[in-house]
Short mmCIF file of C-alpha atoms and ligand atoms in Angstrom, two decimals:
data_model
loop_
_atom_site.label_atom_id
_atom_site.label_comp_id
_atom_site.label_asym_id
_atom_site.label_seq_id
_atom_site.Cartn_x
_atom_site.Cartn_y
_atom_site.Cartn_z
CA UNK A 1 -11.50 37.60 -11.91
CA UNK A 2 -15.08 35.65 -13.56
CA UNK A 3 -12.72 33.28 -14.67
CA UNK A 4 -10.81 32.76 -11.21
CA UNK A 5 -14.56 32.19 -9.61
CA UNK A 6 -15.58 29.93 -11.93
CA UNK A 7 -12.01 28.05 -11.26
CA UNK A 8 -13.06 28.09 -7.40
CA UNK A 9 -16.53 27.01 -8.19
CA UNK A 10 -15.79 23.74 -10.25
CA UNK A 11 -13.89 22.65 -7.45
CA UNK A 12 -10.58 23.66 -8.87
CA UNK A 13 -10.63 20.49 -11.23
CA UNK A 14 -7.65 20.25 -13.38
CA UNK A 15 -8.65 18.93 -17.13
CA UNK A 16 -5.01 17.85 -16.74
CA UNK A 17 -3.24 15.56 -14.60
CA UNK A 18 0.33 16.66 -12.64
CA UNK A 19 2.27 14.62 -15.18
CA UNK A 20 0.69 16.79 -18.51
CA UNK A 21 1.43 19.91 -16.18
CA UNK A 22 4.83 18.57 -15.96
CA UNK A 23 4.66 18.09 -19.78
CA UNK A 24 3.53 21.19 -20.29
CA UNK A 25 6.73 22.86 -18.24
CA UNK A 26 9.00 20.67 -20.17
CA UNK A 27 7.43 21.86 -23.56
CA UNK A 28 7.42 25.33 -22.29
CA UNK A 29 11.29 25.81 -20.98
CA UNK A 30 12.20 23.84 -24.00
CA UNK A 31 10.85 26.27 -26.36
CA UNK A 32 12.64 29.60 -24.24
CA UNK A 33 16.32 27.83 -24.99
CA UNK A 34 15.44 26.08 -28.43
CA UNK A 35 16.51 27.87 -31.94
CA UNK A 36 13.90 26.21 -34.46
CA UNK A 37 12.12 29.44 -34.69
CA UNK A 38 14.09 31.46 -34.95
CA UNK A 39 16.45 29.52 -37.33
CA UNK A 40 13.36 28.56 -39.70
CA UNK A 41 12.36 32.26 -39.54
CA UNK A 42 15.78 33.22 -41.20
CA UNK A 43 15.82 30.97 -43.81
CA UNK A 44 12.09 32.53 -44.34
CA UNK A 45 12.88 35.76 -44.32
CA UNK A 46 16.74 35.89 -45.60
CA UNK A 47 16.76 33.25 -48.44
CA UNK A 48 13.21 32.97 -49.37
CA UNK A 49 11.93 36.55 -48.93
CA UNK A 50 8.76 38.10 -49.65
CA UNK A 51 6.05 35.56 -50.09
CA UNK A 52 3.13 37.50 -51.96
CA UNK A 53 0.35 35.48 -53.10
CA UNK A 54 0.87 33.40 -56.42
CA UNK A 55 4.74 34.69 -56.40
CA UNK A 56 7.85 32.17 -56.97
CA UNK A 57 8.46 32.47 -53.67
CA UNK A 58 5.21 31.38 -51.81
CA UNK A 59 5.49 28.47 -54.02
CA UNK A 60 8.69 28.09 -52.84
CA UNK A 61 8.22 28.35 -49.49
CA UNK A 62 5.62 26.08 -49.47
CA UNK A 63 7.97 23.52 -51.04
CA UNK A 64 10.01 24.30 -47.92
CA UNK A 65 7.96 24.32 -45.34
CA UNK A 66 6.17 21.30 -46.43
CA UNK A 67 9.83 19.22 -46.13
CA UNK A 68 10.56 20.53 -43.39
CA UNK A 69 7.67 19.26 -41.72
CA UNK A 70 8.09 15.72 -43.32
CA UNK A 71 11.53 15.58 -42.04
CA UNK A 72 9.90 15.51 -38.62
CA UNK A 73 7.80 13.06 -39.34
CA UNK A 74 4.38 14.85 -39.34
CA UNK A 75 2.22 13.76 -42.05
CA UNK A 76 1.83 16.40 -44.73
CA UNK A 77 -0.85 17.15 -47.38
CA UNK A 78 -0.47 20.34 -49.44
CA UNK A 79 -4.05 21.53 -50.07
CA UNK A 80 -5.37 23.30 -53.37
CA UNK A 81 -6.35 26.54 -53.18
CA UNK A 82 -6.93 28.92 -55.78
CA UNK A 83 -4.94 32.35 -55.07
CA UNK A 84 -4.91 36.26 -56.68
CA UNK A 85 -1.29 36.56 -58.18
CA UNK A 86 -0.85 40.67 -58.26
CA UNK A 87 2.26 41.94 -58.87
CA UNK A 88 3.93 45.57 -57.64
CA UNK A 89 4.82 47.37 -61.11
CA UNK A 90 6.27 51.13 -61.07
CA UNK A 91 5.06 52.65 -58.08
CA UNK A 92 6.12 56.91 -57.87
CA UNK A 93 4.95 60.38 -57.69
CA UNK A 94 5.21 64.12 -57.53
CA UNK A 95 3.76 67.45 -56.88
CA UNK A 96 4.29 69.38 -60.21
CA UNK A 97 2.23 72.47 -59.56
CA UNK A 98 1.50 74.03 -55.67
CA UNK A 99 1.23 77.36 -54.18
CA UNK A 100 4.94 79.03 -53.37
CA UNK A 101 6.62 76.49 -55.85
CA UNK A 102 9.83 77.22 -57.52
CA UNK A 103 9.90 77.44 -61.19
CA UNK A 104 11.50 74.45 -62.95
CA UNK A 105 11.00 72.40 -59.51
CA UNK A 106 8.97 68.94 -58.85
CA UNK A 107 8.53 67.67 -55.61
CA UNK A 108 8.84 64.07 -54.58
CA UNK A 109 6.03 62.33 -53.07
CA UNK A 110 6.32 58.78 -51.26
CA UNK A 111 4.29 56.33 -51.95
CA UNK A 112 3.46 52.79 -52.60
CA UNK A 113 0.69 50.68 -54.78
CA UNK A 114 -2.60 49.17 -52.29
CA UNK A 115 -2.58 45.13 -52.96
CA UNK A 116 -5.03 44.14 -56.00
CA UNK A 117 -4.52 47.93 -57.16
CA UNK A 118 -5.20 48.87 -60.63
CA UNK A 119 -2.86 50.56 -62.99
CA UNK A 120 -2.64 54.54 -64.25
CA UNK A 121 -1.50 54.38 -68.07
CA UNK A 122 1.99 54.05 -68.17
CA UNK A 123 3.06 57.35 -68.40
CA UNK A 124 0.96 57.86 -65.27
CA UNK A 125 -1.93 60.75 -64.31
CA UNK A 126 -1.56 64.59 -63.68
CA UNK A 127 -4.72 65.61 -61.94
CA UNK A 128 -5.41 68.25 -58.75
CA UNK A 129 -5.15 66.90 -55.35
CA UNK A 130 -8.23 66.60 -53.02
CA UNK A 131 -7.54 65.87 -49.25
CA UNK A 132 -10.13 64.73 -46.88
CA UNK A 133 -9.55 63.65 -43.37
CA UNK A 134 -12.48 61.36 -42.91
CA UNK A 135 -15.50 60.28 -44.67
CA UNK A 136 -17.80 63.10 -43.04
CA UNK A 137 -15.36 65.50 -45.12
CA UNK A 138 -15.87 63.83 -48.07
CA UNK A 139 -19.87 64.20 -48.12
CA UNK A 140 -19.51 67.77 -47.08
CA UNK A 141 -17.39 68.23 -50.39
CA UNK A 142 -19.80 70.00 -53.02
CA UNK A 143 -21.14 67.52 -55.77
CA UNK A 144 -18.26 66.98 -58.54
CA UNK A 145 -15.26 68.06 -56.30
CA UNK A 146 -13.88 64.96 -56.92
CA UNK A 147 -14.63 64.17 -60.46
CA UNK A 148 -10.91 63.71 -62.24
CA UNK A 149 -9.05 64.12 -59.22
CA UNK A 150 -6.55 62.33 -57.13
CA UNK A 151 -8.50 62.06 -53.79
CA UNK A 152 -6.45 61.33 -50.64
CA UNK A 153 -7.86 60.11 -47.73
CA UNK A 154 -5.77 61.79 -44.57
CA UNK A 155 -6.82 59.72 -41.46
CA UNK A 156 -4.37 59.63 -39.15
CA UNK A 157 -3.20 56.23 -37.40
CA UNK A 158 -3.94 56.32 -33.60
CA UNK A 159 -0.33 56.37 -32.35
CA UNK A 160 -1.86 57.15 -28.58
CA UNK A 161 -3.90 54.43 -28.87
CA UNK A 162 -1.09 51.99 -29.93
CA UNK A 163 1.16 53.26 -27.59
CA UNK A 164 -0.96 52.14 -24.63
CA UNK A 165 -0.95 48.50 -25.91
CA UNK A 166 -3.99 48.83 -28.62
CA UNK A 167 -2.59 48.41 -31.75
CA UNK A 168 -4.69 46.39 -33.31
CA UNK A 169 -7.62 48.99 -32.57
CA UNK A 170 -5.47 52.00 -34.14
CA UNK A 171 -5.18 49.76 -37.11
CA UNK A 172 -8.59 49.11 -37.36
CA UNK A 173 -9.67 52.78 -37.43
CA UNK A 174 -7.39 53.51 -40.33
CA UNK A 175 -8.05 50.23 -42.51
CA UNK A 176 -11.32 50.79 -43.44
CA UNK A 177 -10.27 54.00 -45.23
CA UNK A 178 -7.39 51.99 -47.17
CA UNK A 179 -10.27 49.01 -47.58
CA UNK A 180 -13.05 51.16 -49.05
CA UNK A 181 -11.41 54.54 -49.94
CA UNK A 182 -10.87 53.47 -53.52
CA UNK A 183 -14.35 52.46 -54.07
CA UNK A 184 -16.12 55.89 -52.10
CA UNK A 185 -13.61 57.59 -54.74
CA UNK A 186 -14.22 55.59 -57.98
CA UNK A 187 -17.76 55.88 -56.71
CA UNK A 188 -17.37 59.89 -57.30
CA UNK A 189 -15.18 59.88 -60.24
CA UNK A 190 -11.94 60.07 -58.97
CA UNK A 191 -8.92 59.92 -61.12
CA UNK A 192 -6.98 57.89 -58.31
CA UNK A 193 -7.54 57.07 -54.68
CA UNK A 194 -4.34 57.56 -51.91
CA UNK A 195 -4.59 57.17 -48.53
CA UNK A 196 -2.76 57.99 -45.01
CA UNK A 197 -0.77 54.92 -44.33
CA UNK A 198 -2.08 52.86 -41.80
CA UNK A 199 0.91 52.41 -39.46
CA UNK A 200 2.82 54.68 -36.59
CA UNK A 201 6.35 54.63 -37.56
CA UNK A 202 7.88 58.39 -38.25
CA UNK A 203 10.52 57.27 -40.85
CA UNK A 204 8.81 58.32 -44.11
CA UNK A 205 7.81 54.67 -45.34
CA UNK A 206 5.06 53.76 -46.68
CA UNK A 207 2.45 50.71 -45.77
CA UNK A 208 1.14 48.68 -48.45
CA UNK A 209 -1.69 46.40 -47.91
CA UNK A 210 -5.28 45.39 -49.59
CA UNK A 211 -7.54 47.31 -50.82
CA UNK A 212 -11.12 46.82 -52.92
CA UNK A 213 -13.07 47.17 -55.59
CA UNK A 214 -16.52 46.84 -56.08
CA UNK A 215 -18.80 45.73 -58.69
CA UNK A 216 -20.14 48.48 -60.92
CA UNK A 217 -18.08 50.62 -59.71
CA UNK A 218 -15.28 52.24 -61.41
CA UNK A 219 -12.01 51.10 -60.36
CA UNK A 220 -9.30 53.33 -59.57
CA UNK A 221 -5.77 53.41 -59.17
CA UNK A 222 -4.58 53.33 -55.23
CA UNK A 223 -2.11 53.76 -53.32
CA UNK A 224 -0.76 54.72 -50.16
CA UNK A 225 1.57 57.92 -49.24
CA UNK A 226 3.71 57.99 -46.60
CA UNK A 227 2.16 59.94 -42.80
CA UNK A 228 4.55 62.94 -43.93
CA UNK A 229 3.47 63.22 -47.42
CA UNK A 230 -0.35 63.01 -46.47
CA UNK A 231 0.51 65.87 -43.83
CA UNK A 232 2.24 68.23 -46.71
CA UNK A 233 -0.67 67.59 -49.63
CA UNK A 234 -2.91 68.48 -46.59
CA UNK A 235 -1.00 71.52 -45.92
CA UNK A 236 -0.59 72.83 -49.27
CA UNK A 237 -3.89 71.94 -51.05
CA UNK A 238 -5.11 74.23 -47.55
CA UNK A 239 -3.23 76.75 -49.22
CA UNK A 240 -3.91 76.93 -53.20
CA UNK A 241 -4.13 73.89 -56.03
CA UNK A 242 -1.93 71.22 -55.96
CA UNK A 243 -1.05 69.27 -59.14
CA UNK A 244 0.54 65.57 -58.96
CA UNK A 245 1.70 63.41 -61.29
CA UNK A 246 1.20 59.78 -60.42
CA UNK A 247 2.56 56.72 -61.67
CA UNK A 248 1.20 53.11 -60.85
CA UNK A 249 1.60 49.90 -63.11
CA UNK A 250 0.90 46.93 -60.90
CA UNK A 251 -0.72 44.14 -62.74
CA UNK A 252 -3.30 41.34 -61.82
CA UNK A 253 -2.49 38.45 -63.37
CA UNK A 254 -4.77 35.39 -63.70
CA UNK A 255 -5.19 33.36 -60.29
CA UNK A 256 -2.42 31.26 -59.65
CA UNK A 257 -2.41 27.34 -57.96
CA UNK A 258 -0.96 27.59 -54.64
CA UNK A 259 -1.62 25.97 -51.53
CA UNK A 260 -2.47 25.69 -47.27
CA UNK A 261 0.81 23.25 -45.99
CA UNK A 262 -0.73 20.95 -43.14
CA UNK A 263 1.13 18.89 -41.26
CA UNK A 264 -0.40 16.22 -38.79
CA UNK A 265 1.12 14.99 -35.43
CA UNK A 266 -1.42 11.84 -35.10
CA UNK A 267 -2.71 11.69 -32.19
CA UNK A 268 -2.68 8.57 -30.41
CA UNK A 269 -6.35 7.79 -29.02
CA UNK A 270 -8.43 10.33 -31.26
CA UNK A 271 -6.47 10.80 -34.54
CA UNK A 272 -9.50 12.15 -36.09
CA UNK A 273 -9.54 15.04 -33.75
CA UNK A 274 -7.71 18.14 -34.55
CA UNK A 275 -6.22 21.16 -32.84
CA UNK A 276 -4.94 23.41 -35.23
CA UNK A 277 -1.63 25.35 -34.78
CA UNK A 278 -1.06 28.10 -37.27
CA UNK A 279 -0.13 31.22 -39.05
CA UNK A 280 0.12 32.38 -42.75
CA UNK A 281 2.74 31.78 -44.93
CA UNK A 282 1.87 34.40 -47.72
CA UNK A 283 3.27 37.91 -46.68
CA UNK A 284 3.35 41.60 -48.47
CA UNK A 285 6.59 42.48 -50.95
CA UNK A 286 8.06 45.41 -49.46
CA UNK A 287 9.91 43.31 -46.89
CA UNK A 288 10.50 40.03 -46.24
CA UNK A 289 7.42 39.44 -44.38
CA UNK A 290 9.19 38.46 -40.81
CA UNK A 291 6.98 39.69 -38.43
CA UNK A 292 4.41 39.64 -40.94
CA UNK A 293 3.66 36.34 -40.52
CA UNK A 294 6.86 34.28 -40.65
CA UNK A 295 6.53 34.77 -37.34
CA UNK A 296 3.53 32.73 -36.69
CA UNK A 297 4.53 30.10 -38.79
CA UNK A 298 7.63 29.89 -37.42
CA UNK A 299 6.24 29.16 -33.59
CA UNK A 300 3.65 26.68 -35.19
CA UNK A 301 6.20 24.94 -36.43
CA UNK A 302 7.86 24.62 -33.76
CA UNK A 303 5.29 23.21 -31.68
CA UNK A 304 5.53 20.00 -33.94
CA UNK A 305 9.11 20.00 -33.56
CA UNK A 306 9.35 20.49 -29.91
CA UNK A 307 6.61 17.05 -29.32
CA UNK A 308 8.67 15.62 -31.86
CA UNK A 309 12.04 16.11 -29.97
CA UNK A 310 10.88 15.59 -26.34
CA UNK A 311 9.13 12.44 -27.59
CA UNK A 312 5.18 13.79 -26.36
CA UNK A 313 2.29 12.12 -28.44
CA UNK A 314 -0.73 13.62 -27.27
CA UNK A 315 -4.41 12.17 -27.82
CA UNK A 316 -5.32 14.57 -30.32
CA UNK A 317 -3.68 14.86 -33.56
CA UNK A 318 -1.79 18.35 -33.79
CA UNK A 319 -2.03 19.83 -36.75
CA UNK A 320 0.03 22.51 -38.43
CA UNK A 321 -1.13 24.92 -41.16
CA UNK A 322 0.67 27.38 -43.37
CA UNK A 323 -2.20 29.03 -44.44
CA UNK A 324 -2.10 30.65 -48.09
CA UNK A 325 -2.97 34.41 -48.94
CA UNK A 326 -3.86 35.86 -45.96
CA UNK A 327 -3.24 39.15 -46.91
CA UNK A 328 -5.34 39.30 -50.23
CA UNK A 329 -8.52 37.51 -48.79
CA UNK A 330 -7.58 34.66 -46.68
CA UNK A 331 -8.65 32.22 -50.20
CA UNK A 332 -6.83 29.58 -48.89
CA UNK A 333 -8.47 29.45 -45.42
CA UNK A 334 -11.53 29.96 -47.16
CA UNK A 335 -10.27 26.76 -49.79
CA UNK A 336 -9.55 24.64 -46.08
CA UNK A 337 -13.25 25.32 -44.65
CA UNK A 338 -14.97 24.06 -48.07
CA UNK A 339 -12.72 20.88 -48.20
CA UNK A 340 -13.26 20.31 -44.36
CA UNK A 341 -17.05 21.63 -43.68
CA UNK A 342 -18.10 18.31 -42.59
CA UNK A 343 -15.20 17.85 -39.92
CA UNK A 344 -15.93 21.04 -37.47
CA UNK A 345 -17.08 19.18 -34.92
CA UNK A 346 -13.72 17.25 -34.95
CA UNK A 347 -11.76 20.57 -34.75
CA UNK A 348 -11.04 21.12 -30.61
CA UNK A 349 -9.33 24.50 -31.00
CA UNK A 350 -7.29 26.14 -33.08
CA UNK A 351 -4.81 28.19 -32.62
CA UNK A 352 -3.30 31.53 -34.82
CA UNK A 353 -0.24 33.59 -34.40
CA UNK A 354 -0.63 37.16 -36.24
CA UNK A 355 0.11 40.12 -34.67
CA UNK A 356 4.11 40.17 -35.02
CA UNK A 357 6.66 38.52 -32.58
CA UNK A 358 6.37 40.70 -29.85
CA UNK A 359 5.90 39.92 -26.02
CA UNK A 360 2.31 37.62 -25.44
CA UNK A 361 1.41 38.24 -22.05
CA UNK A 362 -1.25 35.59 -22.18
CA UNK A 363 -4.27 34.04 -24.74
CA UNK A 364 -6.68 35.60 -26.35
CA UNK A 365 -9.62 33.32 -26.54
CA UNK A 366 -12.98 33.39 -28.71
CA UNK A 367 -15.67 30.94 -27.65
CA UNK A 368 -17.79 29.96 -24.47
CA UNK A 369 -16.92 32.07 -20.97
CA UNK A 370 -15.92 28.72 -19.65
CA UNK A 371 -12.68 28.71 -21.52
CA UNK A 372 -10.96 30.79 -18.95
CA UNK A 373 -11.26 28.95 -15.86
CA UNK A 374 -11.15 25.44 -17.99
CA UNK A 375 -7.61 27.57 -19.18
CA UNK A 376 -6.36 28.24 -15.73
CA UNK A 377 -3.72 25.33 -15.21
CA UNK A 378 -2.39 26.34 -18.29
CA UNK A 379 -1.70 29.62 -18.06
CA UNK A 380 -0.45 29.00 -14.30
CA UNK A 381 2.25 27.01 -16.62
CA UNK A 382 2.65 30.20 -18.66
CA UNK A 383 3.27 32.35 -16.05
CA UNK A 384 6.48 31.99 -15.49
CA UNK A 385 7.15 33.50 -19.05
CA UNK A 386 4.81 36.31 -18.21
CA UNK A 387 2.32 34.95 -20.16
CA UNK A 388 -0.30 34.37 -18.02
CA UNK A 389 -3.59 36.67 -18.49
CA UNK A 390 -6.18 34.88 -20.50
CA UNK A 391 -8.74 37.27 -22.30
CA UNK A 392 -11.70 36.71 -24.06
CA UNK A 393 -11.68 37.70 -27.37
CA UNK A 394 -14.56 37.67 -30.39
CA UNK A 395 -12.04 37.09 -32.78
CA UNK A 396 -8.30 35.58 -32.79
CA UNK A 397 -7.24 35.01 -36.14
CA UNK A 398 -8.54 35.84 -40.10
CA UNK A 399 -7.42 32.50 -40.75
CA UNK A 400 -10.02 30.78 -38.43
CA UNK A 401 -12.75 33.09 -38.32
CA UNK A 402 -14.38 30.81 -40.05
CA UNK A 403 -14.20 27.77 -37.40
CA UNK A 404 -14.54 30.37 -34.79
CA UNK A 405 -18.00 31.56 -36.28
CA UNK A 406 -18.68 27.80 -36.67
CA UNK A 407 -18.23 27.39 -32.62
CA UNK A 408 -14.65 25.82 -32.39
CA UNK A 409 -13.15 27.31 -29.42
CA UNK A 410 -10.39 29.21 -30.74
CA UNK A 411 -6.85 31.53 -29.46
CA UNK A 412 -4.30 33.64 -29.92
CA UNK A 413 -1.21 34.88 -28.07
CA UNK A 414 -1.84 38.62 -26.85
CA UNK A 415 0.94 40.00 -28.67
CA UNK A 416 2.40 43.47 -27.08
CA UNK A 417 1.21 45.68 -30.61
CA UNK A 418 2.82 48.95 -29.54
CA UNK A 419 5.40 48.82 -32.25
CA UNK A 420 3.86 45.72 -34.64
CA UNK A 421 2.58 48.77 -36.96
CA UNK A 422 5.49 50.86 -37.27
CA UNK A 423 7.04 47.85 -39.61
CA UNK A 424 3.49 46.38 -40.59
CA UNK A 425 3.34 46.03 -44.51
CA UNK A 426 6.35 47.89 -45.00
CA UNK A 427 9.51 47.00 -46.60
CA UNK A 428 10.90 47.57 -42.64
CA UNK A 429 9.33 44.40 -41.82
CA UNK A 430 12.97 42.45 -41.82
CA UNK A 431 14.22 39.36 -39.93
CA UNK A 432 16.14 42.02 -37.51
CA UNK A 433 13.15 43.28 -36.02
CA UNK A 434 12.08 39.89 -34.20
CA UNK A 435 13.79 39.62 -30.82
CA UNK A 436 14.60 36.07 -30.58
CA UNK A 437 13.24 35.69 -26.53
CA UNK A 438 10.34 37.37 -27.49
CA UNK A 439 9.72 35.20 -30.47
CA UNK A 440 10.57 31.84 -28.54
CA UNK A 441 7.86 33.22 -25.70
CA UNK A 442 5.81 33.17 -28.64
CA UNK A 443 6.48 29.42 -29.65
CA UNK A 444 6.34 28.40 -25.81
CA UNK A 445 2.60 30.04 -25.55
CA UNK A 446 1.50 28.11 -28.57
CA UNK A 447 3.14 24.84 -28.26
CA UNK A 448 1.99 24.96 -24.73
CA UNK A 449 -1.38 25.77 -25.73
CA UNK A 450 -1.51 23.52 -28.27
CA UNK A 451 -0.44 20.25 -26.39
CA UNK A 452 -2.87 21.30 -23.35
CA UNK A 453 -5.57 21.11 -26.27
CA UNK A 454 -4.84 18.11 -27.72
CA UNK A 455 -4.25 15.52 -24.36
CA UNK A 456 -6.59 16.92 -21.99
CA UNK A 457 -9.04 14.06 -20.70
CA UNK A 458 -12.01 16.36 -22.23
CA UNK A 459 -11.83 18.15 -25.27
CA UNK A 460 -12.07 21.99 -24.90
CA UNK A 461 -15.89 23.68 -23.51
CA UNK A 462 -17.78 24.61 -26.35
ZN1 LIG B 501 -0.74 38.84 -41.08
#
């Protein structure tokens, strides 16, 4: 609505003349019928696979992605960055003692190692199970309950919330507990940390992702059980002592060299102006990382290839980055920022794909109030897709926090999250689950975006 006034009030003034509209239509119905994506996703998913930081595999597709970019005819620079290189050891557990067990039984427990995760000794722990459902639970526990125990952190994922469209805010409710848990329980002695998976799905699977450490603090084993297991150790430690013994032998191996692939579609009358198009290459090793973020590569990429095939040079160079290990710390957006710091004020937007491959019904935006109406021709273009609402956001992307904190005017495609964290971090998170019209709506929003931000006759309000 503020954004429609404002429209009305600056006389309706296009920052883009009929014939880039026209552009933009071409770019946009090109990217509904083309298979790029979805064809580079594949190969991504199916014969690279996971990508975890410092693994064979993000080098390799690095490697790829970087040639496939030169055999458009982008120019490409693979940029240094320092990366963690953890990798997933033995990962299992079970209840050996609990109230109503059958002699001579175990029970199975699902579960899977938290990213950067210490190791238990190789023949694993056997401690007593603690459940709390929340941090006020655990400072109500009396002083040394934890000491020597495994300490399991039930918080439930928001599926109501989710459901409604919120995803991303159910997620962030239960992350902090998989982000901090470990320390709050190495803090109090704790033999290991688990938490709740943080993710809706009701198929018994569990959700890796990062956790932390901090300094002076004891680390801890962590992991992360599976909705249904954290509901039974809940149930039975309600009832009597529950025993577990717990087996973890990831490893953190010294940092490896990787690197951010950027690829450059010059721009014809400000070359040293950039709008970036991106997502992050690195994914989690349970799946193959599809939605997770071959996805937003995969449209990035194909807004280079789309100018490229329907011949569009814009004024502003496009560039596309692969950024490097998102999921352990974003180090290689962190890497771009110190090798660029002087070149902000050349950045006009940039743009970030990483909530999945579902339906965007429109662009997030972080960034002056002005964006919307300055935004309105474009999503007019977007519309017929269904992807016209534009929303302003404070954030849009890990990977360009950093320019967005610096004042670049930054986006996102609002991504429908009502199932992105059923498959989140989960070895579910397969090529299958990406709907290929949903994913090319995807790659139309960005390489629509994208163009708008790099020809329009005045760079972006900021
Ligand atoms: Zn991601």
């Amino acid at each position: 609505m503020l954004d429609r006034l404002q429209a009305m009030m600056a006389g309706g003034k296009s920052a883009w003349t009929p014939e880039q509209l026209a552009a933009m239509e071409r770019l946009r119905d090109a990217a509904m019928k083309d298979n790029y994506a979805l064809d580079e996703l594949r190969h991504l998913s199916y014969n690279i696979g996971p990508r975890l930081s410092g693994s064979p595999q993000a080098a390799k597709a690095v490697e790829y992605v970087a040639g496939e970019m030169r055999a458009l005819g982008a120019a490409v620079t693979l940029e240094k960055a320092k990366v963690p290189h953890w990798v997933r050891g033995e990962e299992k557990a079970e209840l050996v003692s609990w109230p109503g067990q059958a002699a001579g039984t175990t029970q199975k427990v699902v579960l899977t190692a938290l990213g950067g995760s210490v190791a238990t000794p190789p023949e694993g722990i056997t401690a007593e199970v603690v459940v709390v459902d929340d941090w006020n639970q655990l400072h109500a526990l009396a002083p040394g309950a934890v000491a020597g125990k495994i300490l399991v952190f039930n918080h439930k994922f928001d599926k109501e919330l989710a459901a409604v469209g919120n995803g991303l805010g159910a997620y962030g409710n239960g992350v902090v507990y998989r982000g901090a848990g470990p320390i709050a329980g190495g803090a109090l002695g704790a033999a290991a940390v688990l938490v709740r998976s943080v993710g809706g799905a009701d198929y018994r699977i569990p959700h890796t992702g990062l956790t932390a450490y901090a300094p002076g603090v004891a680390k801890v084993p962590a992991g992360a059980v599976t909705a249904e297991d954290a509901e039974m150790l809940k149930a039975l430690t309600s009832e009597g002592p529950v025993t577990m013994h717990l087996t973890l032998t990831p490893e953190t191996l010294a940092d490896a060299d990787s690197f951010n692939v950027i690829a450059d579609w010059k721009g014809t009358e400000h070359p040293e102006d950039v709008v970036i198009v991106s997502g992050h290459l690195d994914s989690w090793d349970l799946g193959t990382g599809s939605i997770d973020d071959g996805a937003g590569v995969v449209v990035s990429m194909q807004a280079i290839h789309l100018l490229k095939e329907l011949g569009i040079h814009p004024r502003r160079t496009v560039r596309f980055i692969a950024w490097m290990s998102e999921e352990e710390g974003s180090q290689g957006a962190a890497a771009y920022m110190a090798e660029h710091k002087d070149e902000t004020a050349q950045v006009t937007g940039a743009i970030e794909t990483d909530l999945g491959a579902d339906h965007p019904s429109g662009i997030y935006y972080a960034g002056k109030a002005a964006l919307g109406g300055w935004l309105r021709p474009v999503s007019a273009v977007l519309e017929a897709i269904g992807a016209e609402t534009l929303e302003s956001s404070p954030e849009t992307g890990e990977d360009i926090g950093g320019l967005t904190e610096r004042g670049v005017p930054s986006f996102a495609p609002v991504q429908d999250s009502r199932y992105y964290f059923n498959y989140h971090h989960t070895a579910a998170d397969t090529f299958d689950k990406v709907d290929p019209k949903h994913l090319n709506e995807n790659a139309a929003v960005v390489t629509v975006l994208a163009y708008a931000l790099a020809d329009s006759a005045e760079p972006a309000p900021r």
